[in-house]
Coordinates of C-alpha atoms in Angstrom, one line a residue:
M1 CA -8.7 -48.2 -148.6
S2 CA -7.2 -51.0 -150.7
P3 CA -4.0 -52.6 -149.4
N4 CA -0.7 -51.7 -151.1
P5 CA 0.1 -54.5 -153.6
M6 CA 3.8 -54.2 -153.0
R7 CA 3.3 -54.5 -149.3
V8 CA 1.1 -57.5 -149.7
A9 CA 3.6 -59.2 -152.0
R10 CA 6.4 -58.4 -149.6
D11 CA 4.6 -59.8 -146.6
F12 CA 3.6 -62.9 -148.5
G13 CA 7.1 -63.5 -149.7
R14 CA 8.6 -63.1 -146.2
H15 CA 6.2 -65.5 -144.6
P16 CA 8.1 -68.8 -143.8
A17 CA 5.2 -70.9 -145.2
T18 CA 5.8 -69.3 -148.6
W19 CA 9.5 -70.0 -149.0
L20 CA 10.5 -72.6 -146.4
P21 CA 8.7 -75.7 -147.8
P22 CA 9.9 -75.3 -151.4
L23 CA 13.4 -74.5 -150.2
F24 CA 13.4 -77.6 -148.1
V25 CA 12.3 -79.7 -151.0
M26 CA 15.0 -78.2 -153.3
L27 CA 17.7 -78.9 -150.8
I28 CA 16.5 -82.5 -150.4
L29 CA 16.6 -83.0 -154.2
A30 CA 20.1 -81.4 -154.3
L31 CA 21.3 -84.2 -152.1
A32 CA 19.2 -87.1 -153.3
L33 CA 19.6 -86.8 -157.1
P34 CA 23.4 -86.9 -157.2
A35 CA 23.4 -89.6 -154.6
I36 CA 21.1 -91.7 -156.9
Y37 CA 22.6 -90.9 -160.4
L38 CA 26.2 -90.5 -159.5
G39 CA 26.4 -92.9 -156.5
G40 CA 25.0 -95.7 -158.7
T41 CA 27.2 -95.1 -161.7
L42 CA 30.6 -93.6 -160.7
D43 CA 32.5 -96.8 -160.0
P44 CA 30.9 -99.8 -161.7
S45 CA 34.1 -101.9 -161.7
A46 CA 34.4 -101.6 -157.9
N47 CA 30.7 -102.4 -157.5
L48 CA 30.8 -105.4 -159.9
R49 CA 29.3 -108.6 -158.4
G50 CA 28.4 -111.7 -160.4
L51 CA 28.7 -110.5 -164.0
P52 CA 27.6 -113.6 -166.0
V53 CA 30.4 -114.8 -168.3
A54 CA 30.9 -118.1 -170.1
L55 CA 34.1 -120.1 -170.5
V56 CA 33.9 -122.3 -173.7
V57 CA 36.5 -124.9 -174.9
E58 CA 35.6 -126.3 -178.2
P59 CA 36.4 -130.0 -178.8
Q60 CA 40.1 -130.0 -180.0
T61 CA 41.1 -131.4 -183.4
T62 CA 44.4 -132.8 -182.1
A63 CA 45.6 -134.5 -179.0
G64 CA 49.1 -134.3 -177.5
F65 CA 50.1 -131.3 -175.5
D66 CA 46.7 -129.9 -174.3
A67 CA 47.3 -126.2 -174.4
A68 CA 43.5 -125.5 -174.4
E69 CA 43.1 -127.3 -171.1
Q70 CA 45.9 -125.4 -169.6
V71 CA 44.4 -122.1 -170.6
R72 CA 41.0 -123.2 -169.3
E73 CA 42.4 -124.2 -166.0
A74 CA 44.4 -121.0 -165.6
I75 CA 41.4 -118.8 -166.4
A76 CA 39.1 -120.8 -164.1
Q77 CA 41.5 -120.7 -161.2
H78 CA 42.5 -117.0 -161.4
V79 CA 39.3 -115.2 -162.4
D80 CA 37.8 -112.9 -159.8
R81 CA 34.9 -115.0 -158.7
E82 CA 33.3 -112.2 -156.7
A83 CA 33.1 -109.9 -159.7
I84 CA 32.7 -112.5 -162.4
D85 CA 30.2 -115.4 -162.4
L86 CA 32.2 -117.7 -164.7
V87 CA 30.2 -120.7 -166.1
E88 CA 31.7 -123.3 -168.3
M89 CA 29.6 -124.4 -171.2
T90 CA 29.6 -125.9 -174.7
P91 CA 29.7 -123.7 -177.9
E92 CA 26.0 -124.5 -178.5
E93 CA 25.1 -123.4 -175.0
E94 CA 27.1 -120.3 -175.4
R95 CA 25.2 -119.2 -178.5
E96 CA 21.9 -120.0 -176.9
Q97 CA 22.7 -118.1 -173.7
M98 CA 24.2 -115.2 -175.8
A99 CA 21.1 -115.1 -178.0
G100 CA 18.9 -115.0 -174.9
G101 CA 20.9 -112.2 -173.3
K102 CA 21.8 -114.3 -170.3
I103 CA 25.6 -113.8 -170.5
V104 CA 27.5 -110.6 -171.3
G105 CA 30.4 -112.3 -172.9
A106 CA 32.5 -115.5 -173.2
V107 CA 36.1 -116.6 -173.3
R108 CA 36.1 -119.1 -176.2
I109 CA 39.0 -121.4 -177.1
P110 CA 38.5 -122.7 -180.6
A111 CA 38.8 -126.2 -181.9
D112 CA 42.1 -125.7 -183.6
F113 CA 43.8 -124.1 -180.6
N114 CA 46.0 -127.2 -179.8
A115 CA 46.9 -127.7 -183.4
E116 CA 47.9 -124.1 -184.0
T117 CA 49.9 -124.0 -180.8
A118 CA 51.7 -127.2 -181.9
R119 CA 52.6 -125.8 -185.3
L120 CA 54.7 -123.1 -183.6
V121 CA 57.4 -125.7 -182.7
S122 CA 56.6 -128.6 -185.0
G123 CA 58.4 -127.3 -188.1
T124 CA 55.3 -127.8 -190.2
P125 CA 55.7 -126.0 -193.5
G126 CA 53.4 -123.1 -194.2
P127 CA 53.0 -119.5 -193.1
A128 CA 53.6 -118.7 -189.4
T129 CA 50.3 -118.7 -187.5
H130 CA 49.2 -118.0 -183.9
A131 CA 46.5 -119.8 -182.0
V132 CA 43.6 -117.5 -181.1
V133 CA 41.5 -117.1 -177.9
H134 CA 38.2 -115.3 -178.6
L135 CA 36.6 -112.8 -176.3
D136 CA 33.0 -113.0 -177.6
T137 CA 31.1 -109.9 -176.5
N138 CA 27.3 -109.4 -176.4
P139 CA 26.3 -106.0 -177.7
A140 CA 22.7 -106.7 -176.9
A141 CA 23.5 -106.5 -173.2
A142 CA 23.8 -103.3 -171.3
T143 CA 26.1 -101.0 -173.2
M144 CA 28.8 -100.9 -170.4
S145 CA 28.7 -104.7 -170.1
T146 CA 31.3 -105.1 -172.9
G147 CA 33.7 -102.8 -171.2
L148 CA 33.3 -104.5 -167.9
F149 CA 33.7 -107.9 -169.5
T150 CA 36.8 -107.1 -171.5
G151 CA 38.2 -105.0 -168.6
H152 CA 38.2 -108.0 -166.3
L153 CA 38.9 -110.8 -168.7
A154 CA 41.3 -109.4 -171.2
P155 CA 44.1 -108.7 -168.7
L156 CA 43.6 -112.2 -167.2
V157 CA 43.8 -113.9 -170.6
A158 CA 46.9 -111.9 -171.4
E159 CA 48.6 -113.1 -168.2
V160 CA 47.6 -116.7 -169.1
N161 CA 49.2 -116.1 -172.6
T162 CA 52.5 -115.2 -170.9
Y163 CA 52.2 -118.1 -168.5
L164 CA 51.6 -120.6 -171.3
G165 CA 54.7 -119.2 -173.1
M166 CA 56.8 -120.3 -170.0
V167 CA 55.6 -123.9 -170.2
E168 CA 58.0 -126.1 -172.1
P169 CA 56.1 -128.7 -174.1
T170 CA 58.1 -131.7 -175.3
Y171 CA 58.5 -131.7 -179.1
K172 CA 60.8 -133.6 -181.4
A173 CA 61.5 -130.6 -183.6
P174 CA 64.2 -128.2 -182.6
I175 CA 63.1 -124.8 -181.3
T176 CA 64.6 -121.9 -183.3
A177 CA 65.0 -118.3 -182.1
A178 CA 62.0 -117.3 -184.1
T179 CA 60.0 -120.1 -182.6
A180 CA 61.1 -119.2 -179.1
T181 CA 60.0 -115.6 -179.7
A182 CA 56.6 -116.8 -181.0
L183 CA 56.2 -119.2 -178.0
A184 CA 56.7 -116.3 -175.5
T185 CA 53.1 -115.4 -176.3
P186 CA 51.7 -118.4 -178.1
F187 CA 48.2 -117.2 -178.9
T188 CA 46.4 -114.0 -180.0
I189 CA 43.4 -112.5 -178.2
V190 CA 40.6 -111.4 -180.5
T191 CA 37.6 -109.4 -179.2
A192 CA 34.5 -109.3 -181.3
P193 CA 30.7 -109.7 -181.0
L194 CA 29.5 -113.2 -181.3
I195 CA 26.1 -112.0 -182.6
P196 CA 26.4 -108.4 -184.0
L197 CA 23.6 -106.0 -183.7
P198 CA 22.0 -104.5 -186.8
T199 CA 22.8 -100.9 -187.7
R200 CA 20.8 -97.9 -186.4
T201 CA 20.6 -99.4 -182.9
G202 CA 22.8 -96.8 -181.2
F203 CA 25.5 -99.4 -180.4
G204 CA 23.0 -101.1 -178.1
T205 CA 21.6 -98.0 -176.5
S206 CA 18.3 -97.7 -178.5
V207 CA 16.6 -100.2 -176.1
F208 CA 17.4 -98.0 -173.0
Y209 CA 16.3 -94.7 -174.7
Y210 CA 13.1 -96.3 -176.1
A211 CA 12.3 -97.5 -172.6
V212 CA 13.0 -94.0 -171.2
V213 CA 10.5 -92.5 -173.8
L214 CA 7.8 -95.0 -172.8
V215 CA 8.2 -94.4 -169.1
L216 CA 8.5 -90.7 -169.4
L217 CA 5.4 -90.6 -171.6
G218 CA 3.4 -92.5 -169.0
F219 CA 4.8 -90.5 -166.1
V220 CA 4.5 -87.1 -167.8
G221 CA 1.2 -88.0 -169.4
A222 CA -0.2 -88.7 -165.9
S223 CA 1.2 -85.4 -164.7
V224 CA -0.7 -83.7 -167.5
I225 CA -3.9 -85.7 -167.3
H226 CA -4.3 -85.1 -163.5
P227 CA -4.5 -81.2 -163.5
I228 CA -6.4 -81.0 -166.8
V229 CA -9.2 -83.3 -165.7
D230 CA -9.3 -81.5 -162.3
S231 CA -9.6 -78.2 -164.2
A232 CA -12.4 -79.6 -166.4
S233 CA -14.3 -80.6 -163.2
G234 CA -13.9 -77.1 -161.8
F235 CA -11.9 -78.3 -158.9
Q236 CA -9.0 -76.0 -159.8
P237 CA -8.7 -73.2 -162.4
S238 CA -6.9 -73.7 -165.6
E239 CA -4.2 -71.3 -166.7
L240 CA -2.9 -71.0 -170.3
G241 CA -0.4 -68.1 -170.5
P242 CA -2.2 -65.0 -169.2
K243 CA -5.7 -66.6 -169.6
V244 CA -7.3 -68.1 -166.4
Q245 CA -10.5 -70.1 -166.7
R246 CA -12.6 -71.3 -163.8
R247 CA -15.3 -73.8 -164.8
R248 CA -18.4 -74.6 -162.9
Y249 CA -17.7 -77.2 -160.2
T250 CA -18.8 -80.7 -160.9
H251 CA -18.5 -82.8 -157.7
L252 CA -17.1 -86.3 -158.2
S253 CA -15.8 -88.6 -155.5
R254 CA -12.1 -89.3 -155.4
L255 CA -12.8 -92.8 -156.8
H256 CA -14.8 -91.6 -159.7
M257 CA -12.4 -88.8 -160.5
L258 CA -9.5 -91.4 -160.6
V259 CA -11.5 -93.7 -162.8
V260 CA -12.1 -90.9 -165.3
K261 CA -8.4 -90.1 -165.4
W262 CA -7.6 -93.8 -165.9
C263 CA -9.9 -93.9 -168.9
V264 CA -8.2 -90.9 -170.4
A265 CA -4.8 -92.6 -169.9
L266 CA -6.1 -95.8 -171.5
I267 CA -7.3 -94.0 -174.5
A268 CA -4.1 -92.1 -174.9
A269 CA -1.7 -95.1 -174.4
P270 CA -2.3 -97.0 -177.8
L271 CA -2.3 -93.7 -179.7
S272 CA 0.9 -92.6 -178.1
A273 CA 2.6 -95.9 -178.6
G274 CA 1.7 -95.8 -182.3
L275 CA 3.1 -92.3 -182.8
I276 CA 6.3 -93.3 -180.9
Q277 CA 6.8 -96.4 -183.1
W278 CA 6.0 -94.4 -186.3
M279 CA 8.6 -91.8 -185.4
A280 CA 11.2 -94.4 -184.4
T281 CA 10.8 -96.8 -187.4
K282 CA 9.5 -94.7 -190.3
V283 CA 11.2 -91.4 -189.6
L284 CA 14.3 -92.5 -187.8
H285 CA 14.6 -95.9 -189.4
M286 CA 15.1 -98.0 -186.3
P287 CA 15.0 -101.7 -187.2
V288 CA 12.1 -103.7 -185.6
A289 CA 11.7 -107.4 -186.4
S290 CA 8.3 -107.7 -184.7
P291 CA 6.3 -104.4 -185.1
W292 CA 3.1 -105.6 -183.6
Q293 CA 4.8 -107.1 -180.6
L294 CA 6.6 -103.9 -180.0
Y295 CA 3.4 -101.9 -180.3
L296 CA 1.5 -104.1 -177.9
F297 CA 4.3 -104.0 -175.3
S298 CA 4.7 -100.2 -175.7
T299 CA 1.0 -99.7 -175.3
S300 CA 0.9 -101.8 -172.1
T301 CA 4.0 -100.1 -170.7
I302 CA 2.6 -96.6 -171.2
A303 CA -0.8 -97.6 -169.8
A304 CA 0.8 -99.4 -166.7
V305 CA 3.0 -96.4 -165.9
A306 CA 0.2 -93.9 -166.4
L307 CA -2.3 -95.8 -164.3
S308 CA 0.1 -96.2 -161.5
A309 CA 1.3 -92.6 -161.6
L310 CA -2.3 -91.4 -161.5
T311 CA -2.9 -93.5 -158.5
V312 CA 0.1 -91.8 -156.8
F313 CA -1.5 -88.4 -157.6
A314 CA -4.8 -89.6 -156.0
I315 CA -3.0 -90.8 -152.9
F316 CA -0.3 -88.1 -152.3
G317 CA -1.8 -85.0 -153.9
S318 CA 0.9 -82.3 -154.2
L319 CA 3.7 -84.6 -153.2
A320 CA 2.9 -87.0 -156.0
P321 CA 5.2 -85.4 -158.6
L322 CA 8.2 -86.1 -156.3
V323 CA 7.1 -89.6 -155.5
N324 CA 6.5 -90.4 -159.2
M325 CA 9.8 -88.8 -160.2
F326 CA 11.9 -90.8 -157.8
F327 CA 10.0 -94.1 -158.4
F328 CA 9.5 -94.0 -162.2
V329 CA 12.6 -92.0 -163.2
A330 CA 15.5 -91.4 -160.8
L331 CA 15.7 -94.8 -159.0
A332 CA 14.3 -96.7 -162.0
M333 CA 17.0 -95.5 -164.5
T334 CA 19.9 -96.4 -162.4
S335 CA 18.6 -99.9 -161.6
S336 CA 17.3 -100.5 -165.2
A337 CA 20.4 -102.4 -166.6
G338 CA 19.9 -100.3 -169.7
T339 CA 23.4 -98.8 -169.8
I340 CA 25.1 -100.2 -166.7
P341 CA 24.4 -103.9 -165.8
V342 CA 22.7 -104.2 -162.5
E343 CA 25.6 -106.4 -161.3
A344 CA 27.8 -103.3 -161.5
T345 CA 25.7 -101.1 -159.3
P346 CA 25.8 -100.7 -155.5
A347 CA 23.9 -103.3 -153.5
F348 CA 21.0 -100.9 -152.9
F349 CA 20.2 -100.7 -156.6
R350 CA 20.5 -104.4 -157.0
V351 CA 17.8 -104.8 -154.4
I352 CA 15.4 -102.2 -155.7
A353 CA 15.8 -103.5 -159.3
N354 CA 13.5 -106.3 -158.2
F355 CA 10.5 -104.0 -158.0
E356 CA 11.5 -100.9 -159.9
P357 CA 9.5 -100.8 -163.2
M358 CA 12.2 -99.9 -165.8
Q359 CA 14.3 -103.1 -165.6
P360 CA 11.5 -105.4 -166.9
I361 CA 10.6 -102.8 -169.5
V362 CA 14.2 -102.6 -170.7
S363 CA 14.4 -106.4 -170.7
G364 CA 11.2 -106.8 -172.7
L365 CA 12.3 -104.2 -175.3
R366 CA 15.7 -105.8 -175.5
S367 CA 14.1 -109.2 -176.3
I368 CA 11.8 -107.7 -179.0
L369 CA 14.4 -105.4 -180.6
Y370 CA 17.6 -107.4 -180.3
L371 CA 16.9 -111.0 -179.4
N372 CA 14.1 -112.0 -181.7
S373 CA 11.8 -112.6 -178.7
V374 CA 13.4 -116.0 -178.0
P375 CA 12.0 -117.8 -174.9
L376 CA 15.2 -117.4 -173.0
S377 CA 15.3 -113.6 -173.5
G378 CA 12.9 -112.7 -170.6
L379 CA 10.0 -111.3 -172.6
R380 CA 7.4 -113.4 -170.8
T381 CA 8.7 -112.3 -167.4
A382 CA 8.7 -108.7 -168.7
W383 CA 5.0 -109.0 -169.6
I384 CA 4.2 -110.4 -166.2
H385 CA 6.0 -107.6 -164.4
V386 CA 4.2 -104.9 -166.5
G387 CA 0.8 -106.6 -165.9
I388 CA 1.4 -106.9 -162.1
G389 CA 2.5 -103.2 -162.0
A390 CA -0.7 -102.1 -163.7
L391 CA -2.9 -104.4 -161.5
L392 CA -1.2 -103.1 -158.3
G393 CA -1.8 -99.5 -159.5
I394 CA -5.5 -100.2 -160.1
V395 CA -6.1 -102.1 -156.9
I396 CA -4.3 -99.7 -154.7
G397 CA -6.0 -96.8 -156.3
L398 CA -9.5 -98.3 -155.8
I399 CA -8.8 -99.2 -152.2
V400 CA -7.3 -95.9 -151.1
T401 CA -9.7 -93.6 -152.9
S402 CA -12.6 -95.5 -151.6
C403 CA -11.2 -95.1 -148.1
Y404 CA -10.7 -91.4 -148.6
D405 CA -14.3 -91.0 -149.8
R406 CA -15.6 -92.5 -146.6
I407 CA -13.9 -89.8 -144.5
S408 CA -15.8 -86.5 -144.7
I409 CA -12.7 -84.2 -144.0
F410 CA -11.1 -85.7 -147.1
T411 CA -13.8 -84.4 -149.5
R412 CA -12.6 -82.6 -152.6
R413 CA -15.4 -80.0 -152.5
P414 CA -13.7 -76.7 -152.7
S415 CA -16.2 -75.0 -150.3
Q416 CA -15.4 -77.6 -147.6
S417 CA -11.6 -77.7 -148.1

């Protein structure tokens, strides 16, 4: 007499081994994912430590009352040194550092600042003018960098503006009521990008999302390659809708199986990178100054992520999707500096950013897409990190699978599992 299917299903569903492990995993994810995504992004201003900002005073055209020096001193003395890493530099250094993505903004006092300030009370004929202090932003940096920069520096510069209005310089010309009103806030604050981005860059977000596409393709691609190759070898059945296919088993060692999966990933990487770039540039019209450089970097990124993710599958088996998801996606996104600068994340994320894969990928793409691949932009370092990541994935995979193959109870033969 055949068993009752309903009873079998009920008994199977009630057994703790059926529902307890997945329930435990879901509850862990319910705690871990908001802790990672929300904990790393909810309060960037409070977490801000060492945001790189420049203070630039251009050589002044006139001497006398040095208002530019007073503004410089006031900003340097009262800036929050814990949150802002303020570095004084020349205009040439500012442009070089900005073009290389090394600073997120600059407070710049132009060369005519003293002259324009003096005109307020000198009685010089001509239309009334105000001196200007520039807050130069860098839209090529992480998208929230501009908000953090202006949020910390604009109020400080406004306070300095009021302070400077209280200082009474000695001038021969009489101070009228209109002049006194103008002197209450002797300069204007102008916020604008020093080096604007081209159009169709998503206001500086295209780098982050392009990096997400590359990492996801490598990670998800490995998640697809792993079961498909296992099914092709007969190690597990393949299921497509209602159709289930069980192929004849071909025994391969863990090492040889991993090498086969790596080869599939290496074939797929350049083809996938080409399709991604074609969609981004030809269909969606994203501007790219160096197409071949972007293609080679994208291919290497997809390959490095896929090779490493396949190694994780070979080592951890059924736990690999969780390990890959946390390492390549959850933790990597928050520490990537793609949208929030790493200086504005909690200390934990600033530490893991040193070995998480997405930050060098974002840095390399930012150099190629926004910064013309200048030496200071970090492209060389990004290439090194991607290469080291791929090499570590290969070496660890070779070592661990070779060790597994030497232990008989770790065989992948279904009849002995």
